Amino acid sequence: MLVHRMRYRKAIKDKDQSVTLEVSNSLHDALINKDSKAFWKTWKNKFGNGKNKISVEGLHDTDIIANEFASFFQGACTSNCLEKDKEINFKFNKLFDDFKAQSVIELTYETDVVSVEKIITELKFGKAAGFDDLVAEHLKFSHPIIFVVLTKLFNLMIKLKFVPDAFGLGMIIPIPKNNNFTSCLKFQDFRGITISPVISKVFEHCLLMLFNDYFFSSPNQFGFKKGKGTRDAIFTLSETVNHFVSNGSTVNICALDVSKAFDKISHQALFSKLIIRKAPLCLIEILINWYSKCFCQVKWESSLSRVFILDHGIRQGGILSPYCFSVYVNDALVTLVNSGLGCSFYGLNFGALMYADDIMLIAASVLNLQKLIILAESCFNDINLKLNIGKCVAMRIGKRCNVACSNLEMKTGQVQWQYEVKYLGVLFKQATYLKVNLHPNKVKFFSSFNGI
């Protein structure tokens, strides 16, 4: 009896394992063959529940949800202030007309076959395809004649200052911001990931190689630079604070958040900054032509939304977009650094640090920190960006960290002093020295470990 009971249980266990292995193999084969329909069909058959369909704000129809997402993303890419936008556009038109009049003799810029071949061979595998259904593998494993064809195409586009309409069409995929997908019941709980055509990315790489000298940014900007990352920004913050604290000072830091920084950028203000940098006329006219045809569609499950245009914000998923953002905010960062209000030592000023759109202000006195905040608010207002007062927090580090101070003022409200400040994923605690709170990270780690 015991032997047969053991065999019976083992047979059930083997059957369960074979079913799981069969589903796993089916999913694996679908991914290898890039058959997304087969992948999701297998997934839904095994893990899905037809009675509980995903709903967003009470909506179940995929076509309606896709169009509502289109309205949501289009509404996010609008101007913060229409009057300021008109002022920026007027200045750009005058500046652009004068610049064209001065650029009588223009140099000829061309890419070459070697550069195009190098760019294509360095493309990463496994990236999603856009509306053209082309991925990096298509370019890498095609006939070598494609390098010559694309080189001629790109040089013709540079000469004519024109890009095809397909280069401006992007596919937006809504992705939930948190890990619990079932709790994402509102459109605000999603962020949009834009997929651009792979050939347009190759062309952007070519432009970056030709005009890289005009996309420079301040050393205090640690984002979008080769060989630099969040670790460099955190290290700079740590060394600056520790230097002043070890010498008996109390350091005041403030983390500022720019509200929807990438979606609110004015195209005309960006072009004006490139003109001031004396960028070639062909580059500016290519970008003007490109940004005039920024169209998107939202894909939700198997449904596509209406096509809508984005008149503000940089092109998500573009290779040049991060560099354009750095150019856009660089003047504001340089103004903060050169103000002399922040902490500096050994002839270097670290009063303002920036990683992408995350800003950290560091000052040795509360008064100087207040002046830095007012200056930052003014600088970003000049380029029609606003600081999110709800996500701006300040903290004191040093011997007098527990001394009560009045709240810091902004036009839109007050910046509260807090005991913890999160910057670039690291949670700092108020103490006599710069201290990191690792407890939330440990909780997440053990939760994941116990889940496994």
C-alpha positions as a Python dict, from the first residue, in 0.01 Angstrom:
ca = {
    (1, 'M'): (0, 0, 0),
    (2, 'L'): (278, 244, 91),
    (3, 'V'): (472, 167, -228),
    (4, 'H'): (169, 222, -451),
    (5, 'R'): (76, 541, -267),
    (6, 'M'): (429, 671, -325),
    (7, 'R'): (412, 581, -696),
    (8, 'Y'): (73, 755, -725),
    (9, 'R'): (203, 1078, -570),
    (10, 'K'): (514, 1066, -786),
    (11, 'A'): (301, 1026, -1100),
    (12, 'I'): (97, 1335, -1008),
    (13, 'K'): (414, 1533, -940),
    (14, 'D'): (572, 1425, -1270),
    (15, 'K'): (256, 1523, -1457),
    (16, 'D'): (255, 1873, -1299),
    (17, 'Q'): (621, 1921, -1387),
    (18, 'S'): (568, 1810, -1747),
    (19, 'V'): (278, 2057, -1791),
    (20, 'T'): (487, 2342, -1647),
    (21, 'L'): (783, 2247, -1865),
    (22, 'E'): (560, 2231, -2172),
    (23, 'V'): (426, 2584, -2109),
    (24, 'S'): (777, 2714, -2038),
    (25, 'N'): (907, 2564, -2363),
    (26, 'S'): (615, 2713, -2559),
    (27, 'L'): (683, 3060, -2416),
    (28, 'H'): (1055, 3022, -2485),
    (29, 'D'): (998, 2916, -2845),
    (30, 'A'): (761, 3208, -2901),
    (31, 'L'): (1021, 3453, -2773),
    (32, 'I'): (1300, 3301, -2980),
    (33, 'N'): (1085, 3321, -3293),
    (34, 'K'): (971, 3674, -3200),
    (35, 'D'): (610, 3556, -3230),
    (36, 'S'): (439, 3793, -2986),
    (37, 'K'): (89, 3663, -3068),
    (38, 'A'): (181, 3304, -2981),
    (39, 'F'): (361, 3419, -2666),
    (40, 'W'): (64, 3611, -2525),
    (41, 'K'): (-183, 3344, -2635),
    (42, 'T'): (11, 3083, -2438),
    (43, 'W'): (49, 3319, -2145),
    (44, 'K'): (-323, 3400, -2126),
    (45, 'N'): (-424, 3035, -2165),
    (46, 'K'): (-205, 2937, -1871),
    (47, 'F'): (-213, 3239, -1641),
    (48, 'G'): (-496, 3456, -1764),
    (49, 'N'): (-851, 3465, -1636),
    (50, 'G'): (-1118, 3553, -1888),
    (51, 'K'): (-1357, 3673, -1615),
    (52, 'N'): (-1115, 3936, -1479),
    (53, 'K'): (-1006, 4149, -1773),
    (54, 'I'): (-768, 4438, -1715),
    (55, 'S'): (-961, 4762, -1673),
    (56, 'V'): (-837, 5120, -1653),
    (57, 'E'): (-1065, 5366, -1473),
    (58, 'G'): (-1356, 5128, -1523),
    (59, 'L'): (-1299, 5085, -1897),
    (60, 'H'): (-1269, 4736, -2046),
    (61, 'D'): (-1285, 4793, -2422),
    (62, 'T'): (-927, 4792, -2554),
    (63, 'D'): (-1000, 5041, -2835),
    (64, 'I'): (-1150, 5294, -2592),
    (65, 'I'): (-862, 5249, -2346),
    (66, 'A'): (-605, 5302, -2623),
    (67, 'N'): (-770, 5629, -2733),
    (68, 'E'): (-803, 5750, -2375),
    (69, 'F'): (-430, 5684, -2327),
    (70, 'A'): (-366, 5886, -2645),
    (71, 'S'): (-556, 6183, -2499),
    (72, 'F'): (-370, 6145, -2169),
    (73, 'F'): (-21, 6138, -2326),
    (74, 'Q'): (-107, 6420, -2567),
    (75, 'G'): (-230, 6633, -2277),
    (76, 'A'): (95, 6575, -2088),
    (77, 'C'): (302, 6717, -2378),
    (78, 'T'): (164, 7072, -2360),
    (79, 'S'): (301, 7410, -2255),
    (80, 'N'): (317, 7512, -1888),
    (81, 'C'): (243, 7874, -1981),
    (82, 'L'): (103, 7986, -2317),
    (83, 'E'): (219, 8346, -2270),
    (84, 'K'): (574, 8231, -2203),
    (85, 'D'): (550, 8003, -2505),
    (86, 'K'): (454, 8294, -2731),
    (87, 'E'): (749, 8494, -2598),
    (88, 'I'): (989, 8203, -2667),
    (89, 'N'): (850, 8158, -3020),
    (90, 'F'): (887, 8528, -3100),
    (91, 'K'): (1250, 8531, -2985),
    (92, 'F'): (1325, 8215, -3184),
    (93, 'N'): (1179, 8349, -3510),
    (94, 'K'): (1392, 8663, -3489),
    (95, 'L'): (1702, 8468, -3387),
    (96, 'F'): (1655, 8209, -3661),
    (97, 'D'): (1606, 8472, -3934),
    (98, 'D'): (1925, 8650, -3830),
    (99, 'F'): (2115, 8320, -3812),
    (100, 'K'): (2007, 8218, -4164),
    (101, 'A'): (2112, 8557, -4298),
    (102, 'Q'): (2459, 8514, -4145),
    (103, 'S'): (2502, 8154, -4267),
    (104, 'V'): (2568, 8241, -4630),
    (105, 'I'): (2851, 7991, -4672),
    (106, 'E'): (2777, 7655, -4515),
    (107, 'L'): (3007, 7358, -4480),
    (108, 'T'): (2909, 7023, -4629),
    (109, 'Y'): (2850, 6746, -4375),
    (110, 'E'): (2841, 6383, -4483),
    (111, 'T'): (2861, 6047, -4315),
    (112, 'D'): (3052, 5752, -4460),
    (113, 'V'): (2999, 5380, -4508),
    (114, 'V'): (3247, 5286, -4234),
    (115, 'S'): (3058, 5490, -3975),
    (116, 'V'): (2720, 5346, -4076),
    (117, 'E'): (2859, 4992, -4065),
    (118, 'K'): (3008, 5050, -3720),
    (119, 'I'): (2682, 5191, -3586),
    (120, 'I'): (2476, 4899, -3719),
    (121, 'T'): (2717, 4633, -3588),
    (122, 'E'): (2700, 4792, -3241),
    (123, 'L'): (2319, 4786, -3225),
    (124, 'K'): (2184, 4570, -2944),
    (125, 'F'): (1979, 4259, -3004),
    (126, 'G'): (1636, 4190, -2859),
    (127, 'K'): (1485, 4536, -2903),
    (128, 'A'): (1117, 4572, -2990),
    (129, 'A'): (1014, 4662, -3345),
    (130, 'G'): (825, 4977, -3441),
    (131, 'F'): (544, 5012, -3693),
    (132, 'D'): (778, 4901, -3974),
    (133, 'D'): (838, 4564, -3799),
    (134, 'L'): (1213, 4610, -3842),
    (135, 'V'): (1462, 4531, -3567),
    (136, 'A'): (1840, 4552, -3535),
    (137, 'E'): (1878, 4189, -3643),
    (138, 'H'): (1733, 4274, -3986),
    (139, 'L'): (2007, 4531, -4045),
    (140, 'K'): (2289, 4325, -3895),
    (141, 'F'): (2222, 4008, -4092),
    (142, 'S'): (2125, 4166, -4422),
    (143, 'H'): (2348, 4197, -4730),
    (144, 'P'): (2642, 4440, -4682),
    (145, 'I'): (2505, 4656, -4965),
    (146, 'I'): (2266, 4800, -4707),
    (147, 'F'): (2553, 5004, -4558),
    (148, 'V'): (2605, 5179, -4892),
    (149, 'V'): (2232, 5234, -4947),
    (150, 'L'): (2174, 5382, -4601),
    (151, 'T'): (2484, 5603, -4632),
    (152, 'K'): (2351, 5752, -4956),
    (153, 'L'): (2007, 5796, -4801),
    (154, 'F'): (2142, 5971, -4489),
    (155, 'N'): (2367, 6206, -4688),
    (156, 'L'): (2073, 6300, -4909),
    (157, 'M'): (1862, 6372, -4599),
    (158, 'I'): (2138, 6593, -4453),
    (159, 'K'): (2174, 6779, -4783),
    (160, 'L'): (1799, 6840, -4818),
    (161, 'K'): (1743, 6896, -4441),
    (162, 'F'): (1453, 6655, -4456),
    (163, 'V'): (1351, 6331, -4282),
    (164, 'P'): (1074, 6091, -4390),
    (165, 'D'): (740, 6109, -4213),
    (166, 'A'): (789, 5751, -4090),
    (167, 'F'): (1089, 5868, -3884),
    (168, 'G'): (856, 6081, -3673),
    (169, 'L'): (599, 5812, -3599),
    (170, 'G'): (640, 5639, -3265),
    (171, 'M'): (454, 5357, -3091),
    (172, 'I'): (376, 5426, -2724),
    (173, 'I'): (339, 5125, -2493),
    (174, 'P'): (185, 5208, -2149),
    (175, 'I'): (389, 5048, -1872),
    (176, 'P'): (271, 5036, -1507),
    (177, 'K'): (484, 5247, -1274),
    (178, 'N'): (466, 5007, -980),
    (179, 'N'): (512, 4632, -959),
    (180, 'N'): (150, 4549, -875),
    (181, 'F'): (-24, 4563, -1212),
    (182, 'T'): (-374, 4503, -1071),
    (183, 'S'): (-358, 4826, -869),
    (184, 'C'): (-301, 5039, -1181),
    (185, 'L'): (-658, 5154, -1225),
    (186, 'K'): (-584, 5508, -1345),
    (187, 'F'): (-407, 5650, -1647),
    (188, 'Q'): (-166, 5833, -1412),
    (189, 'D'): (-41, 5496, -1292),
    (190, 'F'): (124, 5430, -1629),
    (191, 'R'): (427, 5573, -1806),
    (192, 'G'): (464, 5565, -2180),
    (193, 'I'): (757, 5390, -2349),
    (194, 'T'): (799, 5504, -2710),
    (195, 'I'): (941, 5270, -2975),
    (196, 'S'): (1102, 5445, -3272),
    (197, 'P'): (1201, 5298, -3611),
    (198, 'V'): (1543, 5133, -3598),
    (199, 'I'): (1664, 5308, -3917),
    (200, 'S'): (1585, 5646, -3761),
    (201, 'K'): (1805, 5551, -3466),
    (202, 'V'): (2093, 5472, -3702),
    (203, 'F'): (2049, 5815, -3862),
    (204, 'E'): (2051, 5981, -3518),
    (205, 'H'): (2377, 5803, -3435),
    (206, 'C'): (2523, 5947, -3757),
    (207, 'L'): (2410, 6298, -3662),
    (208, 'L'): (2560, 6256, -3317),
    (209, 'M'): (2895, 6153, -3466),
    (210, 'L'): (2893, 6455, -3700),
    (211, 'F'): (2770, 6720, -3453),
    (212, 'N'): (2875, 6584, -3113),
    (213, 'D'): (3072, 6902, -3032),
    (214, 'Y'): (2749, 7104, -3012),
    (215, 'F'): (2579, 6881, -2754),
    (216, 'F'): (2817, 6948, -2463),
    (217, 'S'): (2693, 7009, -2109),
    (218, 'S'): (2823, 7115, -1769),
    (219, 'P'): (3053, 6877, -1574),
    (220, 'N'): (2791, 6893, -1297),
    (221, 'Q'): (2546, 6713, -1529),
    (222, 'F'): (2615, 6341, -1479),
    (223, 'G'): (2337, 6205, -1698),
    (224, 'F'): (2364, 6093, -2061),
    (225, 'K'): (2743, 6080, -2061),
    (226, 'K'): (2956, 5783, -2155),
    (227, 'G'): (3136, 5634, -1855),
    (228, 'K'): (2928, 5829, -1602),
    (229, 'G'): (2620, 5733, -1407),
    (230, 'T'): (2432, 5766, -1082),
    (231, 'R'): (2734, 5637, -889),
    (232, 'D'): (2934, 5946, -993),
    (233, 'A'): (2658, 6184, -883),
    (234, 'I'): (2618, 6004, -548),
    (235, 'F'): (2997, 5999, -496),
    (236, 'T'): (3023, 6373, -567),
    (237, 'L'): (2739, 6450, -325),
    (238, 'S'): (2895, 6227, -56),
    (239, 'E'): (3245, 6374, -89),
    (240, 'T'): (3116, 6734, -87),
    (241, 'V'): (2902, 6685, 222),
    (242, 'N'): (3169, 6487, 409),
    (243, 'H'): (3432, 6754, 334),
    (244, 'F'): (3227, 7030, 496),
    (245, 'V'): (3093, 6816, 783),
    (246, 'S'): (3444, 6694, 875),
    (247, 'N'): (3547, 7060, 907),
    (248, 'G'): (3268, 7140, 1153),
    (249, 'S'): (3006, 7282, 915),
    (250, 'T'): (2641, 7186, 885),
    (251, 'V'): (2546, 7125, 523),
    (252, 'N'): (2198, 7196, 386),
    (253, 'I'): (2082, 6993, 86),
    (254, 'C'): (1764, 7021, -120),
    (255, 'A'): (1639, 6775, -384),
    (256, 'L'): (1438, 6950, -657),
    (257, 'D'): (1207, 6778, -904),
    (258, 'V'): (1117, 6929, -1242),
    (259, 'S'): (756, 6851, -1325),
    (260, 'K'): (732, 6641, -1646),
    (261, 'A'): (1062, 6785, -1764),
    (262, 'F'): (1094, 6575, -2081),
    (263, 'D'): (731, 6634, -2188),
    (264, 'K'): (720, 7012, -2141),
    (265, 'I'): (1024, 7115, -2345),
    (266, 'S'): (961, 7391, -2598),
    (267, 'H'): (1101, 7298, -2939),
    (268, 'Q'): (1167, 7662, -3030),
    (269, 'A'): (1361, 7719, -2706),
    (270, 'L'): (1574, 7412, -2783),
    (271, 'F'): (1650, 7536, -3135),
    (272, 'S'): (1737, 7880, -2995),
    (273, 'K'): (1994, 7731, -2761),
    (274, 'L'): (2155, 7541, -3049),
    (275, 'I'): (2166, 7862, -3254),
    (276, 'I'): (2341, 8041, -2965),
    (277, 'R'): (2596, 7758, -2966),
    (278, 'K'): (2661, 7829, -3338),
    (279, 'A'): (2545, 7482, -3443),
    (280, 'P'): (2540, 7426, -3821),
    (281, 'L'): (2228, 7546, -3998),
    (282, 'C'): (2170, 7203, -4155),
    (283, 'L'): (2148, 7037, -3811),
    (284, 'I'): (1896, 7293, -3684),
    (285, 'E'): (1682, 7266, -3997),
    (286, 'I'): (1687, 6885, -3979),
    (287, 'L'): (1567, 6900, -3618),
    (288, 'I'): (1301, 7159, -3707),
    (289, 'N'): (1173, 6933, -3984),
    (290, 'W'): (1188, 6626, -3762),
    (291, 'Y'): (1008, 6780, -3465),
    (292, 'S'): (735, 6917, -3693),
    (293, 'K'): (627, 6557, -3763),
    (294, 'C'): (633, 6398, -3417),
    (295, 'F'): (330, 6168, -3437),
    (296, 'C'): (243, 5884, -3200),
    (297, 'Q'): (0, 5599, -3158),
    (298, 'V'): (-74, 5410, -2837),
    (299, 'K'): (-83, 5031, -2845),
    (300, 'W'): (-292, 4863, -2576),
    (301, 'E'): (-298, 4484, -2612),
    (302, 'S'): (-397, 4437, -2980),
    (303, 'S'): (-562, 4780, -3026),
    (304, 'L'): (-410, 5095, -3173),
    (305, 'S'): (-526, 5445, -3084),
    (306, 'R'): (-576, 5741, -3315),
    (307, 'V'): (-266, 5919, -3444),
    (308, 'F'): (-187, 6236, -3249),
    (309, 'I'): (86, 6499, -3271),
    (310, 'L'): (319, 6610, -2991),
    (311, 'D'): (390, 6983, -3011),
    (312, 'H'): (605, 6985, -2694),
    (313, 'G'): (860, 6753, -2542),
    (314, 'I'): (1155, 6569, -2686),
    (315, 'R'): (1118, 6255, -2894),
    (316, 'Q'): (1107, 5960, -2657),
    (317, 'G'): (1310, 5665, -2771),
    (318, 'G'): (1537, 5886, -2981),
    (319, 'I'): (1916, 5871, -2960),
    (320, 'L'): (1954, 6251, -2972),
    (321, 'S'): (1676, 6319, -2720),
    (322, 'P'): (1888, 6289, -2400),
    (323, 'Y'): (2154, 6518, -2549),
    (324, 'C'): (1889, 6770, -2652),
    (325, 'F'): (1754, 6770, -2297),
    (326, 'S'): (2103, 6834, -2157),
    (327, 'V'): (2140, 7130, -2394),
    (328, 'Y'): (1797, 7260, -2292),
    (329, 'V'): (1866, 7271, -1915),
    (330, 'N'): (2241, 7339, -1931),
    (331, 'D'): (2215, 7720, -1900),
    (332, 'A'): (2004, 7686, -1585),
    (333, 'L'): (2256, 7446, -1430),
    (334, 'V'): (2552, 7669, -1522),
    (335, 'T'): (2378, 7972, -1366),
    (336, 'L'): (2327, 7781, -1039),
    (337, 'V'): (2688, 7660, -1033),
    (338, 'N'): (2840, 7999, -1117),
    (339, 'S'): (2625, 8185, -861),
    (340, 'G'): (2877, 8100, -588),
    (341, 'L'): (2597, 8032, -340),
    (342, 'G'): (2661, 7659, -315),
    (343, 'C'): (2940, 7456, -158),
    (344, 'S'): (3277, 7469, -330),
    (345, 'F'): (3630, 7354, -247),
    (346, 'Y'): (3962, 7323, -426),
    (347, 'G'): (3835, 7572, -682),
    (348, 'L'): (3543, 7350, -787),
    (349, 'N'): (3179, 7438, -727),
    (350, 'F'): (2944, 7154, -636),
    (351, 'G'): (2652, 7369, -519),
    (352, 'A'): (2426, 7219, -786),
    (353, 'L'): (2440, 6861, -915),
    (354, 'M'): (2218, 6719, -1183),
    (355, 'Y'): (2148, 6372, -1317),
    (356, 'A'): (1903, 6399, -1608),
    (357, 'D'): (1618, 6602, -1450),
    (358, 'D'): (1701, 6524, -1084),
    (359, 'I'): (1863, 6825, -915),
    (360, 'M'): (2047, 6842, -583),
    (361, 'L'): (2138, 7178, -428),
    (362, 'I'): (2413, 7187, -162),
    (363, 'A'): (2479, 7495, 52),
    (364, 'A'): (2667, 7566, 375),
    (365, 'S'): (2395, 7799, 508),
    (366, 'V'): (2016, 7803, 504),
    (367, 'L'): (2018, 8156, 358),
    (368, 'N'): (2231, 8051, 61),
    (369, 'L'): (2013, 7746, 5),
    (370, 'Q'): (1707, 7971, 0),
    (371, 'K'): (1873, 8194, -260),
    (372, 'L'): (1966, 7890, -469),
    (373, 'I'): (1607, 7766, -467),
    (374, 'I'): (1473, 8106, -577),
    (375, 'L'): (1738, 8122, -851),
    (376, 'A'): (1659, 7768, -968),
    (377, 'E'): (1287, 7846, -984),
    (378, 'S'): (1359, 8157, -1191),
    (379, 'C'): (1600, 7978, -1430),
    (380, 'F'): (1359, 7697, -1505),
    (381, 'N'): (1071, 7939, -1541),
    (382, 'D'): (1269, 8115, -1816),
    (383, 'I'): (1262, 7794, -2021),
    (384, 'N'): (896, 7728, -1932),
    (385, 'L'): (959, 7444, -1689),
    (386, 'K'): (813, 7425, -1340),
    (387, 'L'): (942, 7272, -1018),
    (388, 'N'): (713, 7020, -851),
    (389, 'I'): (677, 7160, -498),
    (390, 'G'): (526, 6832, -376),
    (391, 'K'): (848, 6642, -451),
    (392, 'C'): (1099, 6907, -337),
    (393, 'V'): (1246, 6826, 6),
    (394, 'A'): (1534, 6960, 215),
    (395, 'M'): (1751, 6816, 492),
    (396, 'R'): (2039, 6921, 720),
    (397, 'I'): (2355, 6719, 784),
    (398, 'G'): (2612, 6798, 1052),
    (399, 'K'): (2646, 6887, 1419),
    (400, 'R'): (2351, 7131, 1410),
    (401, 'C'): (2126, 6906, 1205),
    (402, 'N'): (1859, 6897, 1479),
    (403, 'V'): (1834, 7276, 1509),
    (404, 'A'): (1492, 7389, 1388),
    (405, 'C'): (1491, 7617, 1082),
    (406, 'S'): (1213, 7800, 904),
    (407, 'N'): (1078, 7636, 590),
    (408, 'L'): (1226, 7731, 255),
    (409, 'E'): (1005, 7945, 34),
    (410, 'M'): (907, 7904, -331),
    (411, 'K'): (648, 8092, -536),
    (412, 'T'): (425, 7787, -542),
    (413, 'G'): (463, 7697, -174),
    (414, 'Q'): (710, 7590, 94),
    (415, 'V'): (984, 7330, 82),
    (416, 'Q'): (959, 7122, 397),
    (417, 'W'): (1255, 7004, 606),
    (418, 'Q'): (1250, 6627, 638),
    (419, 'Y'): (1449, 6356, 814),
    (420, 'E'): (1503, 6159, 492),
    (421, 'V'): (1577, 6263, 134),
    (422, 'K'): (1572, 6021, -160),
    (423, 'Y'): (1807, 6104, -446),
    (424, 'L'): (1872, 5875, -743),
    (425, 'G'): (1729, 5576, -558),
    (426, 'V'): (1944, 5626, -246),
    (427, 'L'): (1768, 5719, 79),
    (428, 'F'): (1976, 5957, 293),
    (429, 'K'): (1903, 6013, 663),
    (430, 'Q'): (1947, 6324, 873),
    (431, 'A'): (2250, 6276, 1100),
    (432, 'T'): (2577, 6432, 1206),
    (433, 'Y'): (2728, 6275, 893),
    (434, 'L'): (2589, 6160, 558),
    (435, 'K'): (2407, 5841, 643),
    (436, 'V'): (2225, 5601, 409),
    (437, 'N'): (1908, 5418, 511),
    (438, 'L'): (1926, 5068, 364),
    (439, 'H'): (1619, 4929, 542),
    (440, 'P'): (1372, 4969, 246),
    (441, 'N'): (1621, 4798, 13),
    (442, 'K'): (1665, 4510, 257),
    (443, 'V'): (1287, 4467, 286),
    (444, 'K'): (1252, 4448, -94),
    (445, 'F'): (1542, 4206, -120),
    (446, 'F'): (1411, 3966, 145),
    (447, 'S'): (1059, 3989, -1),
    (448, 'S'): (1191, 3885, -341),
    (449, 'F'): (1413, 3617, -189),
    (450, 'N'): (1130, 3467, 14),
    (451, 'G'): (905, 3482, -292),
    (452, 'I'): (1153, 3263, -479),
}
